[in-house]
Amino acid sequence: MDKVVVGLSGGVDSSVAAATLHHQGYHVEGLTLWLMKGKGQCCSEGMVDAASICEQLNIPHHVVDTRDLFQTHIIDYVISGYEDGVTPLPCSQCNRTVKFPPMLAYAKETLGIDKIATGHYARIQYDSKGDRFQLLKAVDGNKDQSYFLYDLTQELLAHLVFPLGNQTKAQTREMANKFNLSTAEKPESQDLCLIEAHGSMKNFLDQYIQPKQGEIVDLKGNILGEHEGVHHYTIGQRKGLGVAYSEPLYVVQLDTVMNRVIVATRDEGGKKECTVKRMNWVSIAQPSAPIQAEAKIRYRSTPELVNVIPLDDNRVRLIFPEPQFGITPGQAAVLYHGDMLLGGGIIEKDSE
């Protein structure tokens, strides 16, 4: 009997992933990571729901304390980013450092199982010609989570299963009811776990970063208003600026040195180029010459055609045919060719 360890957050997706594999005849064991104290999908209430699912499926349930890892790689990482005027993407960082490697290590070393699964919406295929595991978008384009998985290594992909990649969210709900799972009607989480646990990102950040009043200025340096802390803003933000102007204004730059929030109109805020660091090439080998791809600069952004220019130090330059609004340092730029995720990295600040 094939064995697999399923990461259980206590949500409906991971519950159905476990139930599906169990129904297919796998020996399934559940594993929940204890990420932080307090409420939230990945924390106390999630662990209770995960335990309930394991009891219902009559499978073992293991809990691994990864709070120290989460503190170092996520909380400290997020705080450092906002202090530096960037908007970090904690989910992909969490997948690469806190979730998948500890899961696989525990499965192998403690349980003697070399296969792990989660409820993510994505697909994996093996390319024998290139001898690589390739990461593909999920069938359900609205739920596709490949963007957050761009940083997974070949080693992880070789041991990973995504049972939900070929189905829609609606089908997942149907299967949850078919299996009569206790999480079948559980509402979907809408926010980052940090926001769920603290009420808002502002509340979370204000625990660690002292708010410092400064100026909101336009691209020419004209003072338009005041802010209560640069870390309360992100590139592309329009709401909550408190600035009266003839046109809608958006945050286009965060200057932590001068403690300024720079705003502009949407037309003024577009950029045709950006540099991406910490590139992880997934479905193809690292290119040595320029290539064309489609780039997503935010999870919900539309993929846009882009020229990818390899640079030194595992970096690339992205050049778009038209200016792109909302290119945000700290967020991921993820490259695709159709459904295939080629690779991705972190958008740099212009000064880096």
Short mmCIF file of C-alpha atoms in Angstrom, two decimals:
data_model
loop_
_atom_site.label_atom_id
_atom_site.label_comp_id
_atom_site.label_asym_id
_atom_site.label_seq_id
_atom_site.Cartn_x
_atom_site.Cartn_y
_atom_site.Cartn_z
CA MET A 1 0.00 0.00 0.00
CA ASP A 2 1.38 3.43 -0.99
CA LYS A 3 1.83 5.78 1.92
CA VAL A 4 1.39 9.55 2.00
CA VAL A 5 1.44 12.28 4.64
CA VAL A 6 -1.19 14.96 4.04
CA GLY A 7 -0.72 18.47 5.38
CA LEU A 8 -3.94 19.40 7.17
CA SER A 9 -4.76 23.02 7.96
CA GLY A 10 -8.30 22.26 9.11
CA GLY A 11 -9.85 23.70 5.95
CA VAL A 12 -12.06 21.96 3.42
CA ASP A 13 -9.37 21.71 0.71
CA SER A 14 -6.81 19.79 2.75
CA SER A 15 -9.63 17.69 4.25
CA VAL A 16 -10.78 16.60 0.81
CA ALA A 17 -7.19 15.95 -0.27
CA ALA A 18 -6.80 13.54 2.66
CA ALA A 19 -10.19 11.91 2.10
CA THR A 20 -9.54 11.49 -1.64
CA LEU A 21 -6.21 9.74 -1.14
CA HIS A 22 -7.68 7.62 1.63
CA HIS A 23 -10.56 6.63 -0.66
CA GLN A 24 -8.04 5.74 -3.40
CA GLY A 25 -6.44 3.20 -1.09
CA TYR A 26 -3.43 5.10 0.20
CA HIS A 27 -2.23 4.71 3.76
CA VAL A 28 -2.78 8.31 4.83
CA GLU A 29 -1.43 10.09 7.88
CA GLY A 30 -2.35 13.68 8.73
CA LEU A 31 0.19 16.33 9.68
CA THR A 32 -0.58 19.79 11.04
CA LEU A 33 2.05 22.46 11.53
CA TRP A 34 1.69 24.66 14.61
CA LEU A 35 2.70 28.00 13.15
CA MET A 36 1.74 30.55 15.79
CA LYS A 37 -0.42 31.10 18.81
CA GLY A 38 -3.89 32.56 18.48
CA LYS A 39 -6.84 32.11 16.18
CA GLY A 40 -6.51 31.58 12.46
CA GLN A 41 -6.85 28.94 9.77
CA CYS A 42 -3.37 27.53 10.43
CA CYS A 43 -3.47 27.72 14.21
CA SER A 44 -5.58 26.65 17.18
CA GLU A 45 -9.00 26.24 15.55
CA GLY A 46 -7.38 24.73 12.47
CA MET A 47 -5.63 22.09 14.56
CA VAL A 48 -8.93 21.10 16.18
CA ASP A 49 -10.65 20.75 12.81
CA ALA A 50 -7.67 18.81 11.40
CA ALA A 51 -7.80 16.41 14.34
CA SER A 52 -11.52 15.95 13.79
CA ILE A 53 -10.95 15.02 10.12
CA CYS A 54 -8.29 12.48 11.08
CA GLU A 55 -10.62 10.95 13.64
CA GLN A 56 -13.39 10.80 11.05
CA LEU A 57 -11.11 9.10 8.48
CA ASN A 58 -9.58 6.89 11.18
CA ILE A 59 -6.03 7.95 10.30
CA PRO A 60 -3.14 9.07 12.56
CA HIS A 61 -2.73 12.78 13.22
CA HIS A 62 0.63 14.39 13.95
CA VAL A 63 1.32 17.97 15.07
CA VAL A 64 4.74 19.52 14.52
CA ASP A 65 5.74 22.69 16.36
CA THR A 66 7.18 25.08 13.75
CA ARG A 67 6.56 28.31 15.66
CA ASP A 68 10.26 29.19 15.84
CA LEU A 69 10.64 28.69 12.09
CA PHE A 70 7.53 30.79 11.47
CA GLN A 71 8.86 33.55 13.71
CA THR A 72 12.21 33.67 11.93
CA HIS A 73 11.21 33.12 8.32
CA ILE A 74 7.80 34.81 8.25
CA ILE A 75 7.17 37.26 11.08
CA ASP A 76 10.72 38.65 11.17
CA TYR A 77 10.85 38.57 7.35
CA VAL A 78 7.60 40.51 6.99
CA ILE A 79 8.57 43.11 9.60
CA SER A 80 12.01 43.63 8.04
CA GLY A 81 10.43 44.09 4.63
CA TYR A 82 7.92 46.69 5.74
CA GLU A 83 10.65 48.53 7.64
CA ASP A 84 12.60 48.67 4.37
CA GLY A 85 9.65 50.00 2.39
CA VAL A 86 8.76 46.79 0.54
CA THR A 87 5.62 44.65 0.66
CA PRO A 88 6.71 41.07 1.36
CA LEU A 89 4.82 38.03 0.08
CA PRO A 90 4.78 35.74 3.13
CA CYS A 91 2.83 32.85 1.55
CA SER A 92 5.48 31.78 -0.97
CA GLN A 93 8.20 32.27 1.64
CA CYS A 94 6.20 30.14 4.07
CA ASN A 95 5.75 27.36 1.51
CA ARG A 96 9.47 27.27 0.73
CA THR A 97 10.85 27.50 4.28
CA VAL A 98 8.22 26.71 6.92
CA LYS A 99 5.71 24.29 5.41
CA PHE A 100 6.96 21.91 2.74
CA PRO A 101 10.56 21.17 3.88
CA PRO A 102 9.60 20.46 7.53
CA MET A 103 6.65 18.36 6.35
CA LEU A 104 8.81 16.25 4.07
CA ALA A 105 11.58 15.93 6.67
CA TYR A 106 9.12 14.77 9.35
CA ALA A 107 7.43 12.36 6.93
CA LYS A 108 10.73 10.79 5.92
CA GLU A 109 12.69 10.83 9.17
CA THR A 110 9.96 10.20 11.72
CA LEU A 111 7.28 8.30 9.81
CA GLY A 112 9.34 6.62 7.12
CA ILE A 113 7.07 7.99 4.37
CA ASP A 114 8.56 9.72 1.32
CA LYS A 115 5.43 11.27 -0.18
CA ILE A 116 3.53 14.35 1.03
CA ALA A 117 0.32 15.96 -0.22
CA THR A 118 -1.56 19.20 0.35
CA GLY A 119 -4.84 20.77 -0.72
CA HIS A 120 -3.22 23.35 -3.00
CA TYR A 121 -4.75 23.94 -6.42
CA ALA A 122 -1.86 23.21 -8.79
CA ARG A 123 -0.54 20.31 -10.86
CA ILE A 124 2.80 18.54 -11.17
CA GLN A 125 4.08 16.56 -14.15
CA TYR A 126 7.42 14.95 -14.90
CA ASP A 127 9.29 15.88 -18.09
CA SER A 128 11.47 12.89 -18.95
CA LYS A 129 13.22 14.76 -21.77
CA GLY A 130 14.39 17.54 -19.51
CA ASP A 131 14.53 15.30 -16.41
CA ARG A 132 12.57 17.88 -14.41
CA PHE A 133 9.35 18.04 -12.48
CA GLN A 134 7.16 20.77 -13.91
CA LEU A 135 4.63 22.88 -12.05
CA LEU A 136 1.38 23.67 -13.86
CA LYS A 137 -1.61 25.88 -13.15
CA ALA A 138 -4.67 24.19 -11.70
CA VAL A 139 -7.63 23.33 -13.91
CA ASP A 140 -9.69 25.83 -11.88
CA GLY A 141 -8.16 29.12 -13.03
CA ASN A 142 -9.96 31.10 -10.33
CA LYS A 143 -8.46 28.95 -7.56
CA ASP A 144 -5.03 28.30 -9.09
CA GLN A 145 -2.32 28.69 -6.42
CA SER A 146 0.78 27.97 -8.51
CA TYR A 147 1.83 31.62 -8.08
CA PHE A 148 2.53 30.94 -4.38
CA LEU A 149 4.43 27.73 -5.17
CA TYR A 150 7.03 29.15 -7.57
CA ASP A 151 9.82 28.77 -4.99
CA LEU A 152 9.49 25.01 -4.53
CA THR A 153 12.59 22.99 -5.40
CA GLN A 154 12.90 19.93 -7.63
CA GLU A 155 13.57 17.86 -4.49
CA LEU A 156 10.25 18.92 -3.00
CA LEU A 157 8.27 18.50 -6.23
CA ALA A 158 9.61 14.95 -6.59
CA HIS A 159 7.88 13.96 -3.35
CA LEU A 160 4.76 16.11 -3.63
CA VAL A 161 1.16 15.35 -4.63
CA PHE A 162 -1.64 17.85 -5.31
CA PRO A 163 -4.87 15.77 -5.41
CA LEU A 164 -7.09 18.79 -6.14
CA GLY A 165 -5.20 20.18 -9.13
CA ASN A 166 -7.52 18.66 -11.72
CA GLN A 167 -10.82 19.75 -10.17
CA THR A 168 -12.73 22.92 -9.38
CA LYS A 169 -13.47 24.37 -5.98
CA ALA A 170 -17.15 23.55 -6.52
CA GLN A 171 -16.22 19.91 -7.08
CA THR A 172 -14.16 19.97 -3.89
CA ARG A 173 -17.20 21.15 -1.92
CA GLU A 174 -19.28 18.41 -3.53
CA MET A 175 -16.71 15.79 -2.56
CA ALA A 176 -16.58 17.12 1.01
CA ASN A 177 -20.31 16.60 1.29
CA LYS A 178 -20.07 13.22 -0.42
CA PHE A 179 -17.49 12.11 2.15
CA ASN A 180 -19.64 13.75 4.86
CA LEU A 181 -16.61 15.63 6.17
CA SER A 182 -17.03 17.83 9.23
CA THR A 183 -15.35 20.71 7.35
CA ALA A 184 -17.63 20.48 4.30
CA GLU A 185 -19.35 23.82 4.96
CA LYS A 186 -16.44 25.57 6.63
CA PRO A 187 -16.04 29.09 5.19
CA GLU A 188 -12.97 29.73 3.09
CA SER A 189 -10.22 31.83 4.62
CA GLN A 190 -10.03 35.24 2.93
CA ASP A 191 -6.93 36.71 4.55
CA LEU A 192 -3.34 35.99 5.41
CA CYS A 193 -3.00 34.08 8.65
CA LEU A 194 -1.24 37.14 10.14
CA ILE A 195 -4.30 39.26 9.39
CA GLU A 196 -6.69 36.61 10.71
CA ALA A 197 -4.79 36.42 13.97
CA HIS A 198 -4.44 40.19 14.50
CA GLY A 199 -7.51 41.67 12.80
CA SER A 200 -5.54 43.63 10.19
CA MET A 201 -2.03 43.95 8.81
CA LYS A 202 -1.87 47.41 10.39
CA ASN A 203 -2.57 45.97 13.85
CA PHE A 204 0.08 43.30 13.31
CA LEU A 205 2.76 45.70 12.09
CA ASP A 206 2.08 48.32 14.77
CA GLN A 207 3.08 45.74 17.39
CA TYR A 208 6.59 45.72 15.95
CA ILE A 209 7.11 49.00 14.06
CA GLN A 210 6.77 52.36 15.77
CA PRO A 211 4.52 54.61 13.63
CA LYS A 212 6.32 57.76 12.50
CA GLN A 213 4.45 60.67 10.99
CA GLY A 214 5.66 61.96 7.63
CA GLU A 215 4.66 63.59 4.37
CA ILE A 216 2.59 62.36 1.44
CA VAL A 217 4.01 63.98 -1.70
CA ASP A 218 3.54 63.85 -5.47
CA LEU A 219 6.27 62.98 -7.97
CA LYS A 220 7.49 66.60 -7.94
CA GLY A 221 7.80 66.64 -4.16
CA ASN A 222 4.74 68.80 -3.52
CA ILE A 223 3.29 68.05 -0.08
CA LEU A 224 -0.29 66.79 -0.37
CA GLY A 225 -0.89 65.41 3.11
CA GLU A 226 0.52 63.48 6.04
CA HIS A 227 0.82 59.80 6.94
CA GLU A 228 1.15 57.93 10.23
CA GLY A 229 3.82 55.49 9.10
CA VAL A 230 5.25 54.39 5.75
CA HIS A 231 4.67 50.75 6.73
CA HIS A 232 0.91 51.31 6.57
CA TYR A 233 1.06 51.68 2.77
CA THR A 234 1.79 49.52 -0.25
CA ILE A 235 2.42 50.23 -3.93
CA GLY A 236 -0.82 50.61 -5.88
CA GLN A 237 -2.89 51.55 -2.82
CA ARG A 238 -5.65 54.10 -3.47
CA LYS A 239 -7.95 53.94 -0.47
CA GLY A 240 -7.14 55.50 2.85
CA LEU A 241 -4.70 58.15 1.61
CA GLY A 242 -6.70 61.06 3.01
CA VAL A 243 -5.61 63.31 0.15
CA ALA A 244 -7.98 65.49 -1.85
CA TYR A 245 -7.04 65.76 -5.54
CA SER A 246 -8.67 66.30 -8.93
CA GLU A 247 -7.90 62.69 -9.96
CA PRO A 248 -7.59 59.42 -8.02
CA LEU A 249 -4.10 59.05 -6.58
CA TYR A 250 -2.18 55.85 -5.91
CA VAL A 251 0.91 55.03 -3.90
CA VAL A 252 3.81 54.59 -6.38
CA GLN A 253 6.84 54.67 -4.07
CA LEU A 254 7.73 54.32 -0.39
CA ASP A 255 10.75 56.34 0.69
CA THR A 256 11.83 55.04 4.10
CA VAL A 257 14.94 57.25 4.16
CA MET A 258 12.95 60.50 3.87
CA ASN A 259 9.89 58.92 5.53
CA ARG A 260 7.72 59.85 2.57
CA VAL A 261 4.82 58.22 0.75
CA ILE A 262 4.92 59.22 -2.93
CA VAL A 263 1.63 59.24 -4.85
CA ALA A 264 0.68 59.77 -8.49
CA THR A 265 -2.14 59.21 -10.95
CA ARG A 266 -2.54 55.74 -12.43
CA ASP A 267 -1.03 56.83 -15.75
CA GLU A 268 2.00 58.28 -13.97
CA GLY A 269 2.48 55.15 -11.86
CA GLY A 270 3.19 52.61 -14.60
CA LYS A 271 6.61 51.06 -15.25
CA LYS A 272 7.85 49.03 -18.21
CA GLU A 273 10.78 47.36 -16.42
CA CYS A 274 11.77 45.80 -13.13
CA THR A 275 14.52 43.60 -11.74
CA VAL A 276 13.73 40.30 -10.04
CA LYS A 277 16.08 38.63 -7.55
CA ARG A 278 16.25 35.16 -5.96
CA MET A 279 14.98 33.51 -9.14
CA ASN A 280 13.92 29.88 -8.80
CA TRP A 281 13.63 28.12 -12.15
CA VAL A 282 11.08 25.34 -11.80
CA SER A 283 9.87 23.77 -15.04
CA ILE A 284 12.89 24.71 -17.17
CA ALA A 285 16.61 24.99 -16.56
CA GLN A 286 17.99 28.48 -15.90
CA PRO A 287 18.19 30.21 -19.30
CA SER A 288 21.49 31.71 -20.44
CA ALA A 289 19.90 33.91 -23.11
CA PRO A 290 16.80 36.15 -23.17
CA ILE A 291 13.43 34.41 -23.40
CA GLN A 292 9.81 35.47 -23.77
CA ALA A 293 7.23 34.53 -21.16
CA GLU A 294 4.06 35.75 -19.49
CA ALA A 295 4.56 37.40 -16.11
CA LYS A 296 2.22 37.80 -13.16
CA ILE A 297 3.34 40.58 -10.81
CA ARG A 298 0.52 39.97 -8.33
CA TYR A 299 -1.51 36.88 -7.51
CA ARG A 300 -4.67 38.24 -9.13
CA SER A 301 -2.98 40.14 -11.96
CA THR A 302 -3.41 39.10 -15.59
CA PRO A 303 -0.34 37.42 -17.12
CA GLU A 304 1.40 39.91 -19.41
CA LEU A 305 3.87 39.20 -22.21
CA VAL A 306 7.41 40.04 -21.11
CA ASN A 307 11.00 39.79 -22.29
CA VAL A 308 13.17 38.11 -19.66
CA ILE A 309 16.83 39.15 -19.63
CA PRO A 310 19.15 36.98 -17.50
CA LEU A 311 21.47 38.91 -15.17
CA ASP A 312 24.16 37.88 -12.73
CA ASP A 313 23.59 36.73 -9.15
CA ASN A 314 20.42 34.75 -9.97
CA ARG A 315 18.52 37.82 -11.15
CA VAL A 316 16.57 38.75 -14.28
CA ARG A 317 15.35 41.96 -15.88
CA LEU A 318 11.73 42.01 -16.99
CA ILE A 319 10.85 44.33 -19.90
CA PHE A 320 7.16 44.75 -20.73
CA PRO A 321 5.85 46.15 -24.06
CA GLU A 322 3.54 48.50 -22.14
CA PRO A 323 3.81 50.15 -18.69
CA GLN A 324 2.51 47.96 -15.88
CA PHE A 325 0.73 49.47 -12.90
CA GLY A 326 1.44 48.10 -9.44
CA ILE A 327 4.93 46.64 -9.81
CA THR A 328 5.64 46.20 -6.11
CA PRO A 329 9.05 45.52 -4.52
CA GLY A 330 8.81 42.48 -2.24
CA GLN A 331 6.05 40.81 -4.23
CA ALA A 332 6.70 37.86 -6.53
CA ALA A 333 7.06 38.08 -10.29
CA VAL A 334 6.14 34.64 -11.59
CA LEU A 335 6.81 33.57 -15.19
CA TYR A 336 4.56 31.26 -17.20
CA HIS A 337 4.38 29.69 -20.63
CA GLY A 338 0.67 28.94 -20.94
CA ASP A 339 -0.19 26.71 -17.99
CA MET A 340 3.43 25.92 -17.20
CA LEU A 341 5.15 27.85 -14.43
CA LEU A 342 8.70 28.52 -15.63
CA GLY A 343 10.03 30.18 -12.49
CA GLY A 344 9.75 33.20 -10.27
CA GLY A 345 11.48 35.55 -7.88
CA ILE A 346 11.14 38.67 -5.76
CA ILE A 347 10.76 42.12 -7.31
CA GLU A 348 13.62 44.37 -6.20
CA LYS A 349 13.51 47.99 -5.13
CA ASP A 350 14.86 50.27 -7.84
CA SER A 351 17.91 51.08 -5.71
CA GLU A 352 18.92 47.44 -5.12
#
